[in-house]
Amino acid sequence: MVGVLYLVCVGVLTAVLPGYNARHSPITQQDMAKYRDRVKAMFYHAYNNYLENAFPYDELRPLTCDGQDTWGSFSLTLIDALDTLLIIGNTSEFHRVVNVLQDNVDFDIDVNASVFETNIRVVGGLLSAHLLSKRAGLELEPGWPCSGPLLRMAEDAARKLLPAFDTETGMPFGTVNLLRGVNPTETPVTCTAGIGTYIIEFATLSRLTGDPEFERVARRALKGLWESRSEIGLVGNHIDVMTSKWVAQDAGIGAGVDSYFEYLVKGAILLQDEEMMSMFLDYNKAIQNYTKYDDWYVWVQMYKGTVSMPIFQSLEAFWPGLQSLIGDIGNAMRTFLNYYTVWKQFGGLPEFYNIPQGFTVDKREGYPLRPELIESAMYLYRATKDPILLELGRDAIESIEKISKVDCGFATIKDVRDHKLDNRMESFFLAETIKYLYLLFDPDNFIHNDGSEFDLVVTPYGECVLGAGGYVFNTEAHPIDPAALHCCKQDNTEKWEVEDLVREFFSVKPKTEKKVDPFPSRTQNRTNSRRSSLLHCPSQPFSSKLSILGQVFLE
């Protein structure tokens, strides 16, 4: 029934929207450069207005040209935009902002902060900037990437979040006071995403700093959710972290759940962790069995599998991109095209869309300039080079500029039906939406490196290869270099010692006698080096072939 009604809706849509089926001319290389420039101009229009009108507040209010604190008084937009600056090529502003953040951001404040948002935006943003510091040309501390001011800031922020994880189940509270810990009156009810979205940032912290506590609590939280799933293999939307009882029992892939699934896949890739991938694949079977209808995904009751809401939420648009990471390109493209029809209908994705009715849901008509559909387009374009994915990028640029651009930045679209605006520009607009748009039209960006170029650095634990590609984005689009997680391991010391002993035994000049620049400035080509990158495509131990940035591993 859902499928029949949807076809009717699309038929009506085709009739009432002139040119709905009209194909635009193909996007050329010159067009790609033009759209990159337009995205860059969008970034600076938003970024400069934030600096002029809102800094040091968290966010810009573009209709009144002022600022507001929303997630904890961290100058959040500045942290979120930091790695975007480097991706679009502005190293000088990257340097300036790093100094500003070191001088002005303090986490010893009496503020109740979202554990989830602080992790993905602040901890993730600082970690990414730390790992990109060499590329940006910053002066590096001896021992980088195992030390550095941005890493210490990320560790300080994450340590403020640790009290939230001190529960019998290991699942964290949703909010923590950065100065006093968890408030005694804090609700124990947390959404699933707020429990399962830490492994990327916290494992990176543990591997870089040598403190295993961060990774331990993130893994324990994942385990708590896994053990609380229903008999048919689904998780609900909100759970009591003290009792493990589900408070909201709607199961789906959208708001309140989304990044939990994302982090199982990306955590498996980042850490080459078979258990996490196995968990996701089990969930994926249940999702396909109970929530998928005609390449849409609906909400169901987690214990019975019966449909509770035939709704598409804009946050679900990340799913095709995630599917591309496990090589499920066909299903990903079909679902993406469904979501793209909604974009064409409104010039953006409403927060909720009633699939049978083919229209928005009351009080959920807004589009806060979210990135998820653009994110999926970027991943799928890397995998398929299908030009329709570039068309989505073009449509996003056109509609955001036409509908959302105001004198002081870009405003949230309050209602996609009449394009009324709201006085907010969330930090993810610069962290995610702009970044994914730019990367979609910039196939030669360093983020897309195929491994043919890399940097050698020397840490206290031996030589390390960085910048060889395969970046894993956290859910706020902050890229993490997986190779960095191998740079600071204590067992590297033992590895080099054993290697030197073997070399001595065979009368080979020991590596330790070789003088190596601790921070080589040149980029070295793999074909001219005898050393191979530590970041490589592993032999596939998983039951499913993985992919990185849409490059599918085939037999």
XYZ file of C-alpha atoms in Angstrom:
555
model
C 0.000 0.000 0.000
C 2.814 2.374 0.869
C 4.429 1.789 -2.521
C 1.177 2.385 -4.448
C 0.440 5.600 -2.595
C 3.993 6.804 -3.135
C 3.710 6.273 -6.888
C 0.494 8.278 -6.877
C 2.248 11.075 -4.998
C 5.122 11.179 -7.457
C 2.636 11.228 -10.317
C 0.895 14.246 -8.822
C 4.240 15.876 -8.118
C 5.321 15.434 -11.735
C 2.111 17.090 -12.900
C 2.257 20.135 -10.647
C 5.964 20.944 -10.728
C 7.039 22.210 -14.168
C 10.276 20.683 -15.365
C 10.311 18.010 -12.658
C 11.438 15.392 -15.176
C 13.575 17.758 -17.211
C 17.215 16.758 -17.255
C 19.760 19.503 -16.826
C 22.810 19.614 -19.047
C 25.683 17.420 -17.819
C 28.008 18.923 -15.224
C 31.418 19.544 -16.814
C 34.849 19.976 -15.236
C 34.409 23.734 -15.634
C 31.103 23.438 -13.784
C 32.828 21.500 -11.006
C 35.296 24.348 -10.508
C 32.473 26.898 -10.619
C 30.484 25.035 -7.955
C 33.581 24.691 -5.750
C 33.986 28.454 -5.904
C 30.334 28.994 -5.067
C 30.527 26.653 -2.080
C 33.653 28.444 -0.880
C 31.838 31.785 -1.184
C 28.941 30.332 0.827
C 31.392 29.271 3.521
C 32.949 32.718 3.825
C 29.589 34.481 3.833
C 28.539 32.347 6.812
C 31.929 32.226 8.535
C 32.771 35.929 8.296
C 29.345 36.898 9.577
C 29.805 34.545 12.515
C 33.148 36.183 13.349
C 31.809 39.716 12.937
C 28.438 39.303 14.641
C 28.422 36.238 16.892
C 31.894 35.254 18.141
C 32.599 34.223 20.939
C 29.070 32.789 21.212
C 28.395 29.259 19.980
C 26.228 30.156 17.004
C 25.208 32.974 14.689
C 21.647 34.272 14.656
C 21.523 35.425 11.027
C 18.206 37.312 11.055
C 19.183 39.591 13.953
C 22.938 39.594 13.234
C 23.991 38.524 16.713
C 25.010 35.365 18.557
C 23.794 32.866 21.111
C 25.184 30.017 23.208
C 23.469 26.729 22.499
C 25.660 23.744 23.403
C 27.915 24.951 26.200
C 29.619 28.284 25.460
C 32.606 26.848 23.565
C 32.635 29.218 20.543
C 31.290 26.091 18.937
C 31.020 27.304 15.344
C 34.740 28.160 15.376
C 35.696 24.659 16.546
C 33.296 23.007 14.107
C 34.573 25.046 11.137
C 38.284 24.527 11.835
C 38.981 21.506 9.645
C 36.690 22.889 6.925
C 39.076 25.835 6.661
C 41.907 23.474 5.814
C 39.825 21.421 3.381
C 38.985 24.546 1.369
C 42.636 25.594 1.492
C 42.839 28.410 4.058
C 45.864 27.486 6.190
C 46.509 31.012 7.511
C 43.049 31.248 9.097
C 43.474 27.716 10.441
C 46.630 28.904 12.244
C 44.878 31.989 13.629
C 41.881 30.059 14.912
C 44.063 27.443 16.623
C 45.695 30.257 18.617
C 42.332 31.850 19.381
C 40.917 28.574 20.690
C 43.946 27.882 22.879
C 43.673 31.356 24.399
C 39.900 31.542 24.849
C 38.237 28.145 25.288
C 37.906 26.858 28.853
C 36.112 23.664 29.835
C 36.202 24.384 33.582
C 32.829 26.103 33.485
C 29.586 25.642 35.384
C 27.564 24.606 32.348
C 25.242 21.672 31.742
C 26.383 20.270 28.411
C 25.079 17.566 26.118
C 27.470 14.630 26.335
C 26.675 13.608 22.758
C 26.959 17.047 21.163
C 30.096 17.983 23.082
C 31.730 14.771 21.942
C 30.915 14.928 18.244
C 31.421 18.676 17.802
C 34.079 19.696 20.337
C 36.124 16.548 20.971
C 35.787 15.433 17.342
C 36.605 18.871 15.956
C 39.707 19.294 18.125
C 40.985 15.787 17.383
C 40.588 16.277 13.653
C 42.354 19.644 13.743
C 45.143 18.108 15.826
C 45.701 15.326 13.298
C 45.618 17.809 10.392
C 48.096 20.194 12.044
C 51.095 18.963 10.066
C 49.301 19.400 6.768
C 48.336 22.893 7.875
C 51.996 23.743 8.518
C 51.665 24.329 12.242
C 54.781 24.093 14.393
C 54.563 20.654 15.956
C 55.623 19.478 19.376
C 58.238 16.718 19.544
C 56.332 13.474 19.638
C 53.355 14.689 17.603
C 50.774 13.205 16.916
C 51.039 11.647 20.388
C 51.107 15.115 21.957
C 50.052 18.649 21.119
C 47.896 21.508 22.436
C 44.787 20.575 20.459
C 45.059 16.970 21.628
C 45.280 18.166 25.235
C 42.197 20.330 24.707
C 40.291 17.371 23.248
C 41.364 15.179 26.169
C 40.334 17.866 28.658
C 36.875 18.156 27.067
C 36.395 14.392 26.926
C 37.483 13.942 30.535
C 34.687 16.308 31.562
C 32.254 13.859 29.953
C 33.500 10.709 31.706
C 31.314 11.084 34.848
C 28.257 10.577 32.630
C 29.390 6.989 31.937
C 29.519 6.025 35.606
C 26.353 3.914 35.579
C 25.694 0.262 36.323
C 24.891 -0.401 32.662
C 27.811 1.587 31.269
C 25.377 3.647 29.212
C 25.866 7.395 29.812
C 23.526 10.101 31.021
C 22.582 12.595 28.324
C 23.823 15.695 30.130
C 26.731 16.455 32.449
C 27.805 19.587 34.282
C 31.346 20.306 33.141
C 32.362 21.543 36.585
C 30.316 19.383 38.952
C 29.599 16.145 37.095
C 26.161 14.601 36.693
C 23.394 16.541 38.411
C 21.636 14.385 41.057
C 18.295 15.250 39.438
C 19.453 14.381 35.912
C 17.033 12.167 33.987
C 18.334 8.654 33.354
C 16.574 8.531 29.964
C 18.977 8.882 27.032
C 18.471 8.389 23.303
C 20.210 5.493 21.590
C 22.479 7.741 19.527
C 23.465 9.555 22.723
C 24.765 6.240 24.061
C 26.360 4.687 20.987
C 28.222 7.616 19.389
C 31.613 7.775 21.134
C 33.869 5.021 19.851
C 35.478 7.057 17.050
C 36.499 9.997 19.226
C 37.172 8.078 22.432
C 39.178 5.280 20.794
C 41.239 7.881 18.937
C 41.907 9.665 22.233
C 42.925 6.459 23.963
C 45.248 5.394 21.150
C 46.919 8.834 20.975
C 47.228 9.533 24.697
C 47.779 6.005 25.996
C 44.868 6.327 28.441
C 42.583 3.314 27.814
C 39.689 4.713 29.859
C 38.074 6.598 26.983
C 37.909 3.597 24.661
C 36.843 1.353 27.543
C 33.760 3.416 28.424
C 32.784 3.816 24.753
C 32.951 0.063 24.186
C 31.017 -0.628 27.385
C 28.243 1.738 26.239
C 28.051 -0.070 22.896
C 27.832 -3.379 24.720
C 25.023 -2.058 26.931
C 22.911 -1.216 23.884
C 23.718 -4.511 22.178
C 22.610 -6.500 25.203
C 19.372 -4.477 25.407
C 18.178 -5.157 21.841
C 14.848 -6.904 21.357
C 14.417 -10.572 20.460
C 13.852 -9.598 16.821
C 17.124 -7.666 16.817
C 15.982 -4.033 17.030
C 16.748 -1.165 19.402
C 14.323 1.534 20.450
C 14.695 5.296 20.594
C 15.197 6.094 24.307
C 16.370 3.905 27.173
C 16.753 4.256 30.946
C 20.515 4.027 31.480
C 20.081 2.851 35.077
C 17.701 -0.028 34.412
C 18.216 -0.806 30.682
C 14.449 -0.537 30.153
C 13.264 1.005 26.907
C 11.183 4.148 27.420
C 10.535 4.891 23.722
C 10.147 1.670 21.745
C 10.049 3.011 18.180
C 12.793 1.394 16.098
C 14.208 2.976 12.955
C 17.314 4.533 11.438
C 16.514 8.206 12.061
C 16.552 10.746 14.881
C 17.645 9.386 18.227
C 19.171 6.229 16.724
C 21.023 7.137 13.518
C 24.662 7.636 14.549
C 24.698 4.474 16.684
C 24.581 2.409 13.496
C 26.981 4.806 11.800
C 29.576 4.349 14.549
C 29.387 0.563 14.461
C 30.404 0.616 10.791
C 32.917 3.446 11.006
C 34.297 2.138 14.287
C 34.844 -1.238 12.603
C 36.725 0.460 9.769
C 38.744 2.742 12.039
C 39.748 0.001 14.475
C 39.529 -2.982 12.090
C 37.152 -4.457 14.628
C 35.294 -7.582 13.558
C 32.902 -7.568 16.517
C 31.519 -4.120 15.713
C 30.953 -5.019 12.091
C 29.230 -8.240 13.112
C 26.907 -6.254 15.392
C 25.976 -3.895 12.592
C 25.355 -6.705 10.107
C 22.986 -8.367 12.584
C 21.153 -5.070 13.060
C 21.074 -4.547 9.309
C 19.272 -7.857 8.785
C 16.569 -6.808 11.252
C 16.333 -3.334 9.694
C 15.874 -4.788 6.226
C 13.354 -7.365 7.472
C 11.139 -5.070 9.546
C 11.584 -1.422 8.574
C 12.211 -1.420 4.810
C 9.311 -0.797 2.431
C 9.942 -0.124 -1.266
C 13.415 1.302 -0.555
C 12.040 3.573 2.162
C 12.653 2.955 5.867
C 9.811 3.438 8.351
C 9.506 3.244 12.139
C 8.296 0.060 13.790
C 7.590 -1.262 17.267
C 10.902 -2.748 18.428
C 9.435 -5.946 19.923
C 6.745 -6.717 17.344
C 8.067 -5.181 14.138
C 4.687 -3.586 13.367
C 4.733 -0.176 11.667
C 4.302 2.679 14.130
C 5.165 5.667 11.912
C 5.323 5.537 8.085
C 7.627 8.548 8.254
C 10.873 9.520 6.546
C 13.023 11.801 8.684
C 15.681 14.023 7.139
C 18.318 12.591 9.492
C 17.781 9.186 7.839
C 19.367 10.509 4.646
C 22.793 9.451 5.979
C 21.821 5.803 5.421
C 22.703 5.503 1.692
C 26.184 6.810 2.468
C 26.552 4.251 5.233
C 25.357 1.505 2.897
C 28.093 2.489 0.464
C 30.686 1.810 3.160
C 29.646 -1.834 3.334
C 29.476 -2.120 -0.439
C 25.670 -2.180 -0.763
C 25.646 0.296 -3.635
C 22.468 -0.836 -5.413
C 20.217 -0.490 -2.363
C 21.969 2.737 -1.431
C 21.262 4.362 -4.793
C 17.601 3.336 -4.820
C 17.030 4.760 -1.352
C 18.999 7.898 -2.208
C 16.796 8.531 -5.249
C 13.678 8.266 -3.062
C 15.090 10.898 -0.732
C 16.144 13.080 -3.664
C 12.527 13.235 -4.875
C 11.600 14.798 -1.528
C 14.361 17.381 -1.938
C 13.059 18.244 -5.402
C 9.554 18.588 -4.034
C 10.499 21.231 -1.453
C 14.003 22.528 -2.175
C 15.202 20.828 1.007
C 14.329 17.927 3.279
C 11.613 18.557 5.874
C 12.393 17.090 9.265
C 9.485 14.607 8.885
C 7.866 13.444 5.638
C 4.747 11.262 5.581
C 5.509 8.629 2.953
C 1.918 7.479 2.137
C 0.636 11.055 1.964
C 3.705 12.390 0.160
C 3.841 15.550 2.250
C 5.263 17.145 5.388
C 4.208 16.321 8.940
C 2.596 18.997 11.115
C 5.153 20.938 13.189
C 8.029 19.104 11.478
C 8.166 21.152 8.281
C 11.550 22.769 8.868
C 14.918 22.235 7.186
C 17.817 23.458 9.373
C 20.310 23.125 6.474
C 21.180 19.554 7.421
C 23.988 17.742 5.562
C 22.845 14.112 5.463
C 21.606 13.836 1.871
C 24.663 15.726 0.606
C 26.857 13.437 2.707
C 25.344 10.383 1.043
C 25.801 11.986 -2.370
C 29.512 12.476 -1.685
C 30.054 8.859 -0.629
C 28.032 7.459 -3.502
C 29.733 9.679 -6.060
C 33.090 8.342 -4.887
C 31.751 4.837 -5.443
C 29.811 5.229 -8.694
C 30.625 8.557 -10.415
C 26.908 8.701 -11.248
C 26.250 12.289 -12.463
C 22.852 12.443 -10.761
C 24.751 12.757 -7.476
C 26.380 15.944 -8.728
C 22.925 17.167 -9.692
C 21.852 16.892 -6.064
C 24.882 18.963 -5.103
C 23.993 21.588 -7.683
C 20.362 21.650 -6.509
C 21.500 22.019 -2.884
C 23.678 25.015 -3.734
C 20.911 26.658 -5.732
C 18.154 26.135 -3.169
C 20.208 27.039 -0.082
C 21.432 30.233 -1.702
C 17.997 31.171 -3.016
C 15.945 30.333 0.068
C 18.271 30.564 3.049
C 20.843 33.272 2.309
C 20.375 36.529 4.206
C 22.630 39.536 4.804
C 24.217 38.031 7.927
C 24.648 34.399 6.887
C 22.338 31.469 6.136
C 19.147 30.967 8.121
C 17.360 27.769 9.052
C 14.310 27.185 6.870
C 11.424 27.151 9.305
C 8.912 25.739 6.822
C 9.799 24.141 3.487
C 6.278 24.756 2.195
C 6.445 28.569 2.209
C 10.202 29.005 2.844
C 9.791 31.084 5.981
C 13.062 31.405 7.900
C 14.151 30.927 11.494
C 16.815 32.902 13.348
C 19.470 30.214 13.657
C 22.520 28.933 11.790
C 23.694 25.727 13.439
C 27.410 25.015 13.560
C 26.980 21.859 11.485
C 26.266 24.053 8.452
C 29.975 24.923 8.302
C 31.226 21.627 9.725
C 29.180 19.296 7.530
C 26.895 20.780 4.885
C 29.490 23.071 3.345
C 32.283 20.493 3.730
C 30.404 17.674 2.023
C 29.276 19.989 -0.776
C 32.847 21.125 -1.365
C 34.234 17.583 -1.315
C 31.526 16.429 -3.732
C 32.813 18.924 -6.302
C 36.528 18.578 -5.448
C 37.594 15.030 -6.406
C 41.290 15.933 -6.048
C 41.052 17.133 -2.453
C 43.613 15.623 -0.090
C 40.750 14.005 1.819
C 40.218 11.750 -1.208
C 43.873 10.623 -1.272
C 44.125 7.066 -2.630
C 47.272 6.266 -0.664
C 49.789 7.151 -3.364
C 51.094 10.002 -1.200
C 51.830 10.041 2.507
C 53.979 11.608 5.214
C 56.540 9.890 7.418
C 56.859 11.138 10.967
C 58.892 9.898 13.912
C 57.236 9.467 17.282
C 58.713 8.269 20.578
C 57.543 4.815 19.495
C 59.079 4.674 16.027
C 58.345 5.802 12.494
C 54.737 6.381 11.497
C 52.925 6.901 8.216
C 50.220 9.570 8.100
C 48.081 11.295 5.492
C 47.782 8.250 3.230
C 44.014 8.615 2.815
C 41.056 6.618 3.999
C 39.880 9.264 6.454
C 36.972 8.228 8.663
C 34.488 11.041 9.282
C 32.822 11.277 12.647
C 29.113 12.077 12.593
C 29.914 15.822 12.582
C 32.105 15.341 9.456
C 35.388 15.726 11.320
C 37.935 13.499 9.497
C 40.137 11.149 11.520
C 43.249 9.589 9.970
C 43.122 5.874 10.867
C 46.894 5.550 10.550
C 47.377 7.936 13.475
C 45.928 5.348 15.828
C 49.007 3.188 15.177
C 51.533 5.952 15.900
C 51.470 6.032 19.685
C 51.281 2.379 20.698
C 53.791 1.215 23.255
C 54.348 -2.082 21.460
C 55.922 -0.149 18.597
C 58.923 0.392 20.869
C 59.334 -3.330 21.313
C 58.846 -3.842 17.586
C 61.717 -1.501 16.718
C 63.948 -3.049 19.392
C 63.378 -6.540 18.010
C 63.941 -5.329 14.469
C 67.225 -3.668 15.427
C 68.422 -6.833 17.173
C 67.654 -8.871 14.072
C 69.436 -6.353 11.857
C 72.479 -6.442 14.144
C 72.520 -10.245 14.073
C 72.639 -10.218 10.296
C 75.233 -7.395 10.265
C 72.806 -4.916 8.790
C 73.165 -1.292 9.781
C 70.591 -0.698 12.530
C 67.703 1.641 11.867
C 68.567 3.590 15.046
C 71.838 4.798 13.471
C 69.981 6.367 10.607
C 69.300 10.071 11.016
C 65.710 10.867 10.201
C 64.069 14.276 10.204
C 61.405 13.967 12.929
C 59.017 16.066 10.877
C 59.803 15.686 7.183
C 58.198 18.527 5.320
C 58.103 16.880 1.957
C 55.354 14.567 0.827
C 56.864 11.261 -0.225
C 55.645 9.147 -3.088
C 55.071 5.527 -2.195
C 56.604 4.290 -5.439
C 59.893 5.973 -4.505
C 60.000 4.686 -0.942
C 60.998 1.308 0.372
C 58.716 1.756 3.331
C 55.100 0.822 2.872
C 52.248 2.663 4.508
C 50.928 1.326 7.790
C 47.475 2.155 6.415
C 46.538 -0.559 3.994
C 43.597 -2.602 2.871
C 43.661 -5.498 5.334
C 42.914 -9.054 4.417
C 39.179 -9.266 4.841
C 38.329 -11.048 8.117
C 34.778 -9.752 8.157
C 31.762 -11.541 6.769
C 31.105 -8.510 4.580
C 33.500 -6.676 2.326
C 34.198 -3.190 3.662
C 34.893 -0.031 1.756
C 36.496 3.263 2.618
C 35.112 6.474 1.138
C 32.991 4.465 -1.248
C 35.804 2.396 -2.749
C 34.307 -1.067 -2.607
C 36.549 -4.078 -2.068
C 35.586 -6.707 -4.604
C 36.598 -10.307 -5.031
